[in-house]
Structures are given as C-alpha cells and as structure tokens.
Amino acid sequence: MAGACTEGLDTGFVALGYAKVGFLGIIQGITELLPVSSTAHMRIVPALLGWRDPGSAFSAAMQLAALAAVVSYFWADVKGISEGAVAAVKRRDYEDWSLRFCVWIVLATLPIIIAGSLLSKLLNTCNSPLRSLAAIGVAYIVMGALLAVAEVYSRHKRTLDHVDLKDAMIVGLAQCGALIPGVSRSGSTFTAALFRDLERTEAARFSFLLGIPAIAAAGIKELYELHKAHLDAHGWSILAFGLVVASISAFIAIWGLLRILERFASWPFAIYRVLLGIFLLVAVAAHWLPN
C-alpha cells in the first residue's frame, strides 16, 4: 500500500519507510510526553524536511508507545494504586483513596472519549483542516500563554495525595484539548493541574497517571481503524518499528521532563511553544512552508 489515504484514513506513514518512520518515532516519543504536542511535531518536522505527512493515524497509534513508557516509569504508582483499589473493594472500604482515585480517573476520561468519538471523522480524515500548520501555530501560542499564566498563578503546594474529584474532572476536561493538534494532551492536563495549585512534578505525575486510560483507548482504537482499513503486513511492520523506537524515547522524555521541571519550572516549554507558534504563522504567511 503506497497511498497516503486508505478508505478515508490518513496513512501517509507507510510511504515514508522504516528509516523515516524510525526518526519520526524518536520525535514522537519525546514530544508525546512533553507539553509541546507530538501531533503538531508530526506535521512540522515532515514539512520542514520535505516529507509527506505521516497522518493522524500514525500519531494516534504511537500513543501506545507513550502508554508503555508511562506505565513502566510510574510502575510503582500504577501497581500501588491498582492493588490498593482492589484490596479496598474486597474489604468494601469505599472511602479508600486508591479506590476513589481509580474511579476519578475513569470519570475524568469520559469527556475525551465522548469528544473524540464525535470529532473522529474530522480529526482523522485526510487533509483535516485541524492539521494545517496555521491552526497548529495558533494552538501553540494559546497553550504557551496559558502555561505561562498557570506557572505564575499556581502556588505549587499540593501533592497527588491531596487530589480530589473536582481536580480530576477539571484536568479530564482539559484533556479534550489533546484532540486539537498543537494543544498537547500532556500540555493541557499539566497546565490544568498547575491551575489547581499542584507542585510541578506532582502535576506532571498526575497528568501521566490520569492519561493512561485515554492514551490506551486512543491507541487501541487507531489500531482497530487501521485493521478495518486493511493495512497490509508491510504497513504493520513499519508501524511496529516506529512504536518500539518511540517507546524508548518516550521513557527518556519522562525522565528529562521531571528534571527540567525541578530545575527550570515549565518556562522552557511555554517559551518554546510561543516562539514556535509565531514561526509557523510567519512561515505559512511567507509561503516558506505549505499550510
């Protein structure tokens, strides 16, 4: 299959081949878990290099790499909370924090599942207007500004142990922004967590843990869509290669993000977003890059 569109599904990654998909897998893995939008980088990097757009299907499926990285990096949290929730159910302790936290994560995931289902055709169709570089540029600037405001506004005092249902639902609603290229799932949830006064590394931790169901659902759904689109063995092998590369780089990205937040706060990401957004708008207006 050489085309970039299969039964209406954007599958441009197949024509890129192993080497280019491997390179994009590194970029995807790093940017998926940083507050800079991996989906946007999957449009920006190929455009700068003169490559075809790998497609929204590639970006969505690559979230499984982020899932593997998050679960493995925060395995102690995932294991502790899961085991605590199961134990609470067995002893019928419905006030247990681990059990309530699991329920909150499920409830907080519902908004993005509903929004994603309603907007799936617009988001995944070939040549979706939301994947235009101009739209991404605007999203970059808006989210960069919001992240800067959150950094200034937040008292940076609360920890994950103090999170409640209200916090989870606010961050869960913010997660819907991830559907728009340039916004970033980790960026929108991290920013919302900062607005709830969480300490920076705790906000990132909360963002990652809350995103596990949404990341898993998006990735699995995209694999199913690719299966329905009859992606051939060559296409699956290219996708699998990208997933392996992306999972390794995503794990490293988590480590790097937490170190950056401890030393520099979130300012490097806010500044990067605004500057890149401005560059994209100028590049499109000057016809340096195709929109």
PDB file of C-alpha atoms in Angstrom:
ATOM      1  CA  MET A   1       0.000   0.000   0.000  1.00  0.00           C
ATOM      2  CA  ALA A   2       1.677   3.165  -1.139  1.00  0.00           C
ATOM      3  CA  GLY A   3      -1.061   5.723  -0.892  1.00  0.00           C
ATOM      4  CA  ALA A   4      -1.389   8.235   1.915  1.00  0.00           C
ATOM      5  CA  CYS A   5      -5.118   7.609   2.265  1.00  0.00           C
ATOM      6  CA  THR A   6      -6.749   4.235   2.842  1.00  0.00           C
ATOM      7  CA  GLU A   7     -10.546   4.137   2.872  1.00  0.00           C
ATOM      8  CA  GLY A   8     -10.568   7.746   4.082  1.00  0.00           C
ATOM      9  CA  LEU A   9      -7.984   7.098   6.835  1.00  0.00           C
ATOM     10  CA  ASP A  10      -4.769   9.109   6.677  1.00  0.00           C
ATOM     11  CA  THR A  11      -1.951   6.524   6.431  1.00  0.00           C
ATOM     12  CA  GLY A  12       0.899   8.525   4.949  1.00  0.00           C
ATOM     13  CA  PHE A  13       3.434   6.912   7.297  1.00  0.00           C
ATOM     14  CA  VAL A  14       3.601   3.738   5.180  1.00  0.00           C
ATOM     15  CA  ALA A  15       5.141   5.525   2.187  1.00  0.00           C
ATOM     16  CA  LEU A  16       7.833   7.048   4.426  1.00  0.00           C
ATOM     17  CA  GLY A  17       9.545   3.708   5.068  1.00  0.00           C
ATOM     18  CA  TYR A  18      11.453   2.377   8.073  1.00  0.00           C
ATOM     19  CA  ALA A  19      14.249   4.945   8.359  1.00  0.00           C
ATOM     20  CA  LYS A  20      11.999   8.000   8.236  1.00  0.00           C
ATOM     21  CA  VAL A  21       9.377   6.419  10.494  1.00  0.00           C
ATOM     22  CA  GLY A  22      12.140   5.479  12.947  1.00  0.00           C
ATOM     23  CA  PHE A  23      13.316   9.102  13.022  1.00  0.00           C
ATOM     24  CA  LEU A  24       9.750  10.331  13.452  1.00  0.00           C
ATOM     25  CA  GLY A  25       9.265   7.700  16.166  1.00  0.00           C
ATOM     26  CA  ILE A  26      12.065   9.322  18.158  1.00  0.00           C
ATOM     27  CA  ILE A  27      10.458  12.749  17.737  1.00  0.00           C
ATOM     28  CA  GLN A  28       7.018  11.323  18.544  1.00  0.00           C
ATOM     29  CA  GLY A  29       8.238   9.562  21.675  1.00  0.00           C
ATOM     30  CA  ILE A  30       9.983  12.650  23.030  1.00  0.00           C
ATOM     31  CA  THR A  31       7.193  15.110  22.264  1.00  0.00           C
ATOM     32  CA  GLU A  32       4.278  12.820  23.224  1.00  0.00           C
ATOM     33  CA  LEU A  33       5.019  13.204  26.928  1.00  0.00           C
ATOM     34  CA  LEU A  34       6.430  16.732  26.917  1.00  0.00           C
ATOM     35  CA  PRO A  35       3.920  19.615  26.943  1.00  0.00           C
ATOM     36  CA  VAL A  36       4.725  20.526  23.321  1.00  0.00           C
ATOM     37  CA  SER A  37       2.306  18.372  21.258  1.00  0.00           C
ATOM     38  CA  SER A  38       3.576  15.310  19.429  1.00  0.00           C
ATOM     39  CA  THR A  39       0.787  15.553  16.837  1.00  0.00           C
ATOM     40  CA  ALA A  40       1.964  19.028  15.879  1.00  0.00           C
ATOM     41  CA  HIS A  41       5.569  17.869  15.565  1.00  0.00           C
ATOM     42  CA  MET A  42       4.421  15.062  13.289  1.00  0.00           C
ATOM     43  CA  ARG A  43       3.197  17.798  10.950  1.00  0.00           C
ATOM     44  CA  ILE A  44       6.007  20.297  11.497  1.00  0.00           C
ATOM     45  CA  VAL A  45       9.065  18.033  11.193  1.00  0.00           C
ATOM     46  CA  PRO A  46       7.997  16.315   7.937  1.00  0.00           C
ATOM     47  CA  ALA A  47       7.050  19.704   6.477  1.00  0.00           C
ATOM     48  CA  LEU A  48      10.472  21.144   7.310  1.00  0.00           C
ATOM     49  CA  LEU A  49      12.214  18.079   5.830  1.00  0.00           C
ATOM     50  CA  GLY A  50      10.025  17.982   2.738  1.00  0.00           C
ATOM     51  CA  TRP A  51       8.470  14.631   3.708  1.00  0.00           C
ATOM     52  CA  ARG A  52       4.813  13.722   3.384  1.00  0.00           C
ATOM     53  CA  ASP A  53       2.557  13.989   6.441  1.00  0.00           C
ATOM     54  CA  PRO A  54       2.669  10.612   8.277  1.00  0.00           C
ATOM     55  CA  GLY A  55      -1.012  11.107   9.077  1.00  0.00           C
ATOM     56  CA  SER A  56      -3.168  11.320  12.176  1.00  0.00           C
ATOM     57  CA  ALA A  57      -3.466   7.527  12.316  1.00  0.00           C
ATOM     58  CA  PHE A  58       0.288   7.305  12.939  1.00  0.00           C
ATOM     59  CA  SER A  59       0.168   9.900  15.712  1.00  0.00           C
ATOM     60  CA  ALA A  60      -2.749   8.186  17.444  1.00  0.00           C
ATOM     61  CA  ALA A  61      -1.298   4.686  17.194  1.00  0.00           C
ATOM     62  CA  MET A  62       2.035   5.944  18.507  1.00  0.00           C
ATOM     63  CA  GLN A  63       0.320   6.785  21.788  1.00  0.00           C
ATOM     64  CA  LEU A  64       0.723   3.117  22.696  1.00  0.00           C
ATOM     65  CA  ALA A  65       4.451   3.830  22.909  1.00  0.00           C
ATOM     66  CA  ALA A  66       3.716   6.604  25.400  1.00  0.00           C
ATOM     67  CA  LEU A  67       1.485   4.207  27.335  1.00  0.00           C
ATOM     68  CA  ALA A  68       4.313   1.688  27.646  1.00  0.00           C
ATOM     69  CA  ALA A  69       6.693   4.404  28.822  1.00  0.00           C
ATOM     70  CA  VAL A  70       4.295   5.879  31.389  1.00  0.00           C
ATOM     71  CA  VAL A  71       3.310   2.515  32.877  1.00  0.00           C
ATOM     72  CA  SER A  72       6.911   1.339  33.117  1.00  0.00           C
ATOM     73  CA  TYR A  73       8.290   4.626  34.514  1.00  0.00           C
ATOM     74  CA  PHE A  74       5.485   5.028  37.063  1.00  0.00           C
ATOM     75  CA  TRP A  75       5.078   1.305  37.711  1.00  0.00           C
ATOM     76  CA  ALA A  76       5.311   1.775  41.482  1.00  0.00           C
ATOM     77  CA  ASP A  77       2.398   4.241  41.366  1.00  0.00           C
ATOM     78  CA  VAL A  78       0.340   2.145  38.951  1.00  0.00           C
ATOM     79  CA  LYS A  79       0.912  -1.044  40.948  1.00  0.00           C
ATOM     80  CA  GLY A  80       0.315   0.599  44.319  1.00  0.00           C
ATOM     81  CA  ILE A  81      -2.887   2.369  43.314  1.00  0.00           C
ATOM     82  CA  SER A  82      -4.277  -0.673  41.469  1.00  0.00           C
ATOM     83  CA  GLU A  83      -3.541  -3.091  44.289  1.00  0.00           C
ATOM     84  CA  GLY A  84      -4.885  -0.604  46.836  1.00  0.00           C
ATOM     85  CA  ALA A  85      -8.120  -0.229  44.872  1.00  0.00           C
ATOM     86  CA  VAL A  86      -8.630  -3.987  44.539  1.00  0.00           C
ATOM     87  CA  ALA A  87      -7.951  -4.501  48.242  1.00  0.00           C
ATOM     88  CA  ALA A  88     -10.414  -1.724  49.121  1.00  0.00           C
ATOM     89  CA  VAL A  89     -13.151  -3.359  47.028  1.00  0.00           C
ATOM     90  CA  LYS A  90     -12.546  -6.707  48.729  1.00  0.00           C
ATOM     91  CA  ARG A  91     -12.907  -5.202  52.181  1.00  0.00           C
ATOM     92  CA  ARG A  92     -15.692  -2.872  50.986  1.00  0.00           C
ATOM     93  CA  ASP A  93     -13.808   0.222  52.032  1.00  0.00           C
ATOM     94  CA  TYR A  94     -15.292   2.693  49.556  1.00  0.00           C
ATOM     95  CA  GLU A  95     -13.603   5.643  51.263  1.00  0.00           C
ATOM     96  CA  ASP A  96     -10.142   4.317  50.398  1.00  0.00           C
ATOM     97  CA  TRP A  97      -8.128   6.933  48.457  1.00  0.00           C
ATOM     98  CA  SER A  98      -6.714   4.466  45.918  1.00  0.00           C
ATOM     99  CA  LEU A  99     -10.177   3.222  45.006  1.00  0.00           C
ATOM    100  CA  ARG A 100     -11.590   6.712  44.748  1.00  0.00           C
ATOM    101  CA  PHE A 101      -8.609   7.826  42.647  1.00  0.00           C
ATOM    102  CA  CYS A 102      -9.234   4.994  40.171  1.00  0.00           C
ATOM    103  CA  VAL A 103     -12.908   5.949  39.937  1.00  0.00           C
ATOM    104  CA  TRP A 104     -11.988   9.601  39.418  1.00  0.00           C
ATOM    105  CA  ILE A 105      -9.624   8.695  36.573  1.00  0.00           C
ATOM    106  CA  VAL A 106     -12.376   6.682  34.862  1.00  0.00           C
ATOM    107  CA  LEU A 107     -14.849   9.565  35.209  1.00  0.00           C
ATOM    108  CA  ALA A 108     -12.246  12.101  34.042  1.00  0.00           C
ATOM    109  CA  THR A 109     -11.611  10.030  30.911  1.00  0.00           C
ATOM    110  CA  LEU A 110     -15.233  10.130  29.758  1.00  0.00           C
ATOM    111  CA  PRO A 111     -15.090  13.696  28.310  1.00  0.00           C
ATOM    112  CA  ILE A 112     -12.270  12.926  25.859  1.00  0.00           C
ATOM    113  CA  ILE A 113     -13.871   9.612  24.860  1.00  0.00           C
ATOM    114  CA  ILE A 114     -17.136  11.378  24.045  1.00  0.00           C
ATOM    115  CA  ALA A 115     -15.459  14.319  22.295  1.00  0.00           C
ATOM    116  CA  GLY A 116     -13.093  12.021  20.400  1.00  0.00           C
ATOM    117  CA  SER A 117     -15.981   9.897  19.139  1.00  0.00           C
ATOM    118  CA  LEU A 118     -17.945  12.940  17.997  1.00  0.00           C
ATOM    119  CA  LEU A 119     -14.949  14.521  16.224  1.00  0.00           C
ATOM    120  CA  SER A 120     -13.248  11.362  14.916  1.00  0.00           C
ATOM    121  CA  LYS A 121     -14.220  11.918  11.282  1.00  0.00           C
ATOM    122  CA  LEU A 122     -12.956  15.494  11.299  1.00  0.00           C
ATOM    123  CA  LEU A 123      -9.754  14.616  13.161  1.00  0.00           C
ATOM    124  CA  ASN A 124      -8.725  11.518  11.197  1.00  0.00           C
ATOM    125  CA  THR A 125      -9.880  12.384   7.715  1.00  0.00           C
ATOM    126  CA  CYS A 126      -7.311  13.032   5.022  1.00  0.00           C
ATOM    127  CA  ASN A 127      -6.321  16.723   4.803  1.00  0.00           C
ATOM    128  CA  SER A 128      -8.102  17.609   8.035  1.00  0.00           C
ATOM    129  CA  PRO A 129      -8.149  21.431   8.457  1.00  0.00           C
ATOM    130  CA  LEU A 130      -7.171  20.990  12.114  1.00  0.00           C
ATOM    131  CA  ARG A 131      -3.797  19.638  10.956  1.00  0.00           C
ATOM    132  CA  SER A 132      -2.955  22.786   8.985  1.00  0.00           C
ATOM    133  CA  LEU A 133       0.256  24.479  10.138  1.00  0.00           C
ATOM    134  CA  ALA A 134      -1.591  27.764  10.674  1.00  0.00           C
ATOM    135  CA  ALA A 135      -4.080  26.110  13.030  1.00  0.00           C
ATOM    136  CA  ILE A 136      -1.230  24.403  14.859  1.00  0.00           C
ATOM    137  CA  GLY A 137       0.612  27.710  15.171  1.00  0.00           C
ATOM    138  CA  VAL A 138      -2.389  29.376  16.809  1.00  0.00           C
ATOM    139  CA  ALA A 139      -2.826  26.426  19.188  1.00  0.00           C
ATOM    140  CA  TYR A 140       0.851  26.627  20.120  1.00  0.00           C
ATOM    141  CA  ILE A 141       0.683  30.304  21.023  1.00  0.00           C
ATOM    142  CA  VAL A 142      -2.557  29.990  23.002  1.00  0.00           C
ATOM    143  CA  MET A 143      -1.360  26.998  25.028  1.00  0.00           C
ATOM    144  CA  GLY A 144       2.057  28.568  25.581  1.00  0.00           C
ATOM    145  CA  ALA A 145       0.386  31.650  27.018  1.00  0.00           C
ATOM    146  CA  LEU A 146      -1.893  29.554  29.231  1.00  0.00           C
ATOM    147  CA  LEU A 147       1.060  27.552  30.527  1.00  0.00           C
ATOM    148  CA  ALA A 148       2.896  30.777  31.393  1.00  0.00           C
ATOM    149  CA  VAL A 149      -0.149  32.109  33.244  1.00  0.00           C
ATOM    150  CA  ALA A 150      -0.505  28.818  35.123  1.00  0.00           C
ATOM    151  CA  GLU A 151       3.164  28.909  36.111  1.00  0.00           C
ATOM    152  CA  VAL A 152       2.707  32.387  37.617  1.00  0.00           C
ATOM    153  CA  TYR A 153      -0.740  31.726  39.097  1.00  0.00           C
ATOM    154  CA  SER A 154      -0.076  28.366  40.764  1.00  0.00           C
ATOM    155  CA  ARG A 155       1.020  28.188  44.385  1.00  0.00           C
ATOM    156  CA  HIS A 156       2.832  24.881  43.610  1.00  0.00           C
ATOM    157  CA  LYS A 157       1.991  23.399  47.007  1.00  0.00           C
ATOM    158  CA  ARG A 158      -0.412  20.480  46.590  1.00  0.00           C
ATOM    159  CA  THR A 159       0.641  16.865  46.057  1.00  0.00           C
ATOM    160  CA  LEU A 160      -1.085  13.914  44.433  1.00  0.00           C
ATOM    161  CA  ASP A 161      -2.365  12.777  47.839  1.00  0.00           C
ATOM    162  CA  HIS A 162      -4.497  15.933  48.002  1.00  0.00           C
ATOM    163  CA  VAL A 163      -6.182  15.439  44.622  1.00  0.00           C
ATOM    164  CA  ASP A 164      -9.983  15.132  44.692  1.00  0.00           C
ATOM    165  CA  LEU A 165     -12.815  14.513  42.207  1.00  0.00           C
ATOM    166  CA  LYS A 166     -13.028  18.204  41.268  1.00  0.00           C
ATOM    167  CA  ASP A 167      -9.333  18.246  40.344  1.00  0.00           C
ATOM    168  CA  ALA A 168      -9.709  15.078  38.278  1.00  0.00           C
ATOM    169  CA  MET A 169     -12.714  16.364  36.340  1.00  0.00           C
ATOM    170  CA  ILE A 170     -11.110  19.728  35.584  1.00  0.00           C
ATOM    171  CA  VAL A 171      -7.945  18.056  34.306  1.00  0.00           C
ATOM    172  CA  GLY A 172     -10.082  15.489  32.474  1.00  0.00           C
ATOM    173  CA  LEU A 173     -11.994  18.225  30.661  1.00  0.00           C
ATOM    174  CA  ALA A 174      -8.712  19.941  29.800  1.00  0.00           C
ATOM    175  CA  GLN A 175      -7.560  16.645  28.283  1.00  0.00           C
ATOM    176  CA  CYS A 176     -10.109  17.134  25.489  1.00  0.00           C
ATOM    177  CA  GLY A 177      -7.774  19.797  24.134  1.00  0.00           C
ATOM    178  CA  ALA A 178      -5.454  16.971  23.082  1.00  0.00           C
ATOM    179  CA  LEU A 179      -7.786  16.309  20.155  1.00  0.00           C
ATOM    180  CA  ILE A 180      -6.594  19.539  18.539  1.00  0.00           C
ATOM    181  CA  PRO A 181      -3.092  19.277  17.023  1.00  0.00           C
ATOM    182  CA  GLY A 182      -0.786  21.751  18.725  1.00  0.00           C
ATOM    183  CA  VAL A 183      -2.554  21.747  22.078  1.00  0.00           C
ATOM    184  CA  SER A 184      -0.914  18.580  23.543  1.00  0.00           C
ATOM    185  CA  ARG A 185      -2.545  16.126  25.932  1.00  0.00           C
ATOM    186  CA  SER A 186       0.272  16.387  28.448  1.00  0.00           C
ATOM    187  CA  GLY A 187       0.382  20.151  27.943  1.00  0.00           C
ATOM    188  CA  SER A 188      -3.331  20.726  28.532  1.00  0.00           C
ATOM    189  CA  THR A 189      -3.558  18.380  31.537  1.00  0.00           C
ATOM    190  CA  PHE A 190      -0.301  19.624  33.070  1.00  0.00           C
ATOM    191  CA  THR A 191      -1.443  23.232  32.685  1.00  0.00           C
ATOM    192  CA  ALA A 192      -4.816  22.453  34.269  1.00  0.00           C
ATOM    193  CA  ALA A 193      -3.090  20.663  37.153  1.00  0.00           C
ATOM    194  CA  LEU A 194      -0.897  23.725  37.737  1.00  0.00           C
ATOM    195  CA  PHE A 195      -4.024  25.893  37.861  1.00  0.00           C
ATOM    196  CA  ARG A 196      -5.188  23.534  40.643  1.00  0.00           C
ATOM    197  CA  ASP A 197      -2.030  24.505  42.593  1.00  0.00           C
ATOM    198  CA  LEU A 198      -0.218  21.183  42.265  1.00  0.00           C
ATOM    199  CA  GLU A 199       3.545  21.191  42.656  1.00  0.00           C
ATOM    200  CA  ARG A 200       5.200  20.957  39.225  1.00  0.00           C
ATOM    201  CA  THR A 201       6.478  17.378  39.327  1.00  0.00           C
ATOM    202  CA  GLU A 202       3.259  16.269  41.026  1.00  0.00           C
ATOM    203  CA  ALA A 203       1.250  17.977  38.275  1.00  0.00           C
ATOM    204  CA  ALA A 204       3.237  16.025  35.669  1.00  0.00           C
ATOM    205  CA  ARG A 205       2.764  12.787  37.612  1.00  0.00           C
ATOM    206  CA  PHE A 206      -0.985  13.419  37.868  1.00  0.00           C
ATOM    207  CA  SER A 207      -1.138  14.244  34.150  1.00  0.00           C
ATOM    208  CA  PHE A 208       0.566  10.990  33.212  1.00  0.00           C
ATOM    209  CA  LEU A 209      -1.485   8.750  35.518  1.00  0.00           C
ATOM    210  CA  LEU A 210      -4.793  10.329  34.538  1.00  0.00           C
ATOM    211  CA  GLY A 211      -3.914   9.973  30.867  1.00  0.00           C
ATOM    212  CA  ILE A 212      -3.330   6.203  30.946  1.00  0.00           C
ATOM    213  CA  PRO A 213      -6.917   5.176  30.018  1.00  0.00           C
ATOM    214  CA  ALA A 214      -7.240   7.872  27.321  1.00  0.00           C
ATOM    215  CA  ILE A 215      -3.852   7.054  25.799  1.00  0.00           C
ATOM    216  CA  ALA A 216      -4.664   3.339  25.789  1.00  0.00           C
ATOM    217  CA  ALA A 217      -8.129   3.892  24.302  1.00  0.00           C
ATOM    218  CA  ALA A 218      -6.845   6.191  21.537  1.00  0.00           C
ATOM    219  CA  GLY A 219      -4.043   3.836  20.575  1.00  0.00           C
ATOM    220  CA  ILE A 220      -6.160   0.685  20.559  1.00  0.00           C
ATOM    221  CA  LYS A 221      -8.949   2.429  18.641  1.00  0.00           C
ATOM    222  CA  GLU A 222      -6.487   3.557  15.977  1.00  0.00           C
ATOM    223  CA  LEU A 223      -5.067   0.053  15.617  1.00  0.00           C
ATOM    224  CA  TYR A 224      -8.615  -1.193  15.089  1.00  0.00           C
ATOM    225  CA  GLU A 225      -9.278   1.514  12.499  1.00  0.00           C
ATOM    226  CA  LEU A 226      -6.091   0.542  10.655  1.00  0.00           C
ATOM    227  CA  HIS A 227      -7.194  -3.088  10.766  1.00  0.00           C
ATOM    228  CA  LYS A 228     -10.567  -2.149   9.286  1.00  0.00           C
ATOM    229  CA  ALA A 229      -8.765  -0.132   6.599  1.00  0.00           C
ATOM    230  CA  HIS A 230      -6.910  -3.339   5.635  1.00  0.00           C
ATOM    231  CA  LEU A 231      -3.415  -2.059   6.348  1.00  0.00           C
ATOM    232  CA  ASP A 232      -1.070  -4.640   4.824  1.00  0.00           C
ATOM    233  CA  ALA A 233       1.795  -6.528   6.501  1.00  0.00           C
ATOM    234  CA  HIS A 234       4.361  -4.012   5.253  1.00  0.00           C
ATOM    235  CA  GLY A 235       2.397  -1.163   6.799  1.00  0.00           C
ATOM    236  CA  TRP A 236       2.045  -3.012  10.127  1.00  0.00           C
ATOM    237  CA  SER A 237       5.774  -3.760  10.256  1.00  0.00           C
ATOM    238  CA  ILE A 238       6.633  -0.078   9.696  1.00  0.00           C
ATOM    239  CA  LEU A 239       4.175   0.944  12.419  1.00  0.00           C
ATOM    240  CA  ALA A 240       5.602  -1.661  14.842  1.00  0.00           C
ATOM    241  CA  PHE A 241       9.123  -0.373  14.227  1.00  0.00           C
ATOM    242  CA  GLY A 242       8.013   3.172  14.966  1.00  0.00           C
ATOM    243  CA  LEU A 243       6.303   2.017  18.174  1.00  0.00           C
ATOM    244  CA  VAL A 244       9.441   0.360  19.518  1.00  0.00           C
ATOM    245  CA  VAL A 245      11.610   3.390  18.810  1.00  0.00           C
ATOM    246  CA  ALA A 246       9.001   5.800  20.210  1.00  0.00           C
ATOM    247  CA  SER A 247       8.554   3.835  23.452  1.00  0.00           C
ATOM    248  CA  ILE A 248      12.271   4.065  24.234  1.00  0.00           C
ATOM    249  CA  SER A 249      12.474   7.798  23.521  1.00  0.00           C
ATOM    250  CA  ALA A 250       9.240   8.411  25.485  1.00  0.00           C
ATOM    251  CA  PHE A 251      10.713   6.770  28.586  1.00  0.00           C
ATOM    252  CA  ILE A 252      13.760   9.039  28.342  1.00  0.00           C
ATOM    253  CA  ALA A 253      11.461  12.040  27.797  1.00  0.00           C
ATOM    254  CA  ILE A 254       9.666  11.435  31.109  1.00  0.00           C
ATOM    255  CA  TRP A 255      12.970  11.424  32.966  1.00  0.00           C
ATOM    256  CA  GLY A 256      14.052  14.602  31.195  1.00  0.00           C
ATOM    257  CA  LEU A 257      10.758  16.388  31.823  1.00  0.00           C
ATOM    258  CA  LEU A 258      10.868  15.801  35.573  1.00  0.00           C
ATOM    259  CA  ARG A 259      14.485  17.034  35.740  1.00  0.00           C
ATOM    260  CA  ILE A 260      13.619  20.180  33.745  1.00  0.00           C
ATOM    261  CA  LEU A 261      10.607  20.944  35.953  1.00  0.00           C
ATOM    262  CA  GLU A 262      12.742  20.610  39.084  1.00  0.00           C
ATOM    263  CA  ARG A 263      15.407  22.959  37.762  1.00  0.00           C
ATOM    264  CA  PHE A 264      13.722  25.425  35.410  1.00  0.00           C
ATOM    265  CA  ALA A 265       9.957  25.096  36.118  1.00  0.00           C
ATOM    266  CA  SER A 266       7.798  24.978  32.970  1.00  0.00           C
ATOM    267  CA  TRP A 267       9.117  28.193  31.409  1.00  0.00           C
ATOM    268  CA  PRO A 268      11.265  26.480  28.731  1.00  0.00           C
ATOM    269  CA  PHE A 269       8.144  24.792  27.342  1.00  0.00           C
ATOM    270  CA  ALA A 270       5.990  27.935  27.477  1.00  0.00           C
ATOM    271  CA  ILE A 271       8.653  29.959  25.657  1.00  0.00           C
ATOM    272  CA  TYR A 272       9.266  27.201  23.119  1.00  0.00           C
ATOM    273  CA  ARG A 273       5.552  26.949  22.337  1.00  0.00           C
ATOM    274  CA  VAL A 274       5.070  30.670  21.773  1.00  0.00           C
ATOM    275  CA  LEU A 275       8.206  31.062  19.636  1.00  0.00           C
ATOM    276  CA  LEU A 276       7.432  28.005  17.510  1.00  0.00           C
ATOM    277  CA  GLY A 277       3.822  29.150  17.083  1.00  0.00           C
ATOM    278  CA  ILE A 278       4.955  32.547  15.851  1.00  0.00           C
ATOM    279  CA  PHE A 279       7.453  30.909  13.492  1.00  0.00           C
ATOM    280  CA  LEU A 280       4.769  28.678  11.991  1.00  0.00           C
ATOM    281  CA  LEU A 281       2.375  31.559  11.367  1.00  0.00           C
ATOM    282  CA  VAL A 282       5.138  33.622   9.760  1.00  0.00           C
ATOM    283  CA  ALA A 283       6.380  30.652   7.702  1.00  0.00           C
ATOM    284  CA  VAL A 284       2.903  29.914   6.374  1.00  0.00           C
ATOM    285  CA  ALA A 285       2.165  33.594   5.635  1.00  0.00           C
ATOM    286  CA  ALA A 286       5.503  33.977   3.825  1.00  0.00           C
ATOM    287  CA  HIS A 287       4.947  30.684   1.957  1.00  0.00           C
ATOM    288  CA  TRP A 288       8.146  29.192   3.412  1.00  0.00           C
ATOM    289  CA  LEU A 289       6.096  26.156   4.398  1.00  0.00           C
ATOM    290  CA  PRO A 290       2.938  24.719   2.819  1.00  0.00           C
ATOM    291  CA  ASN A 291      -0.087  25.046   5.076  1.00  0.00           C
TER     292      ASN A 291
END
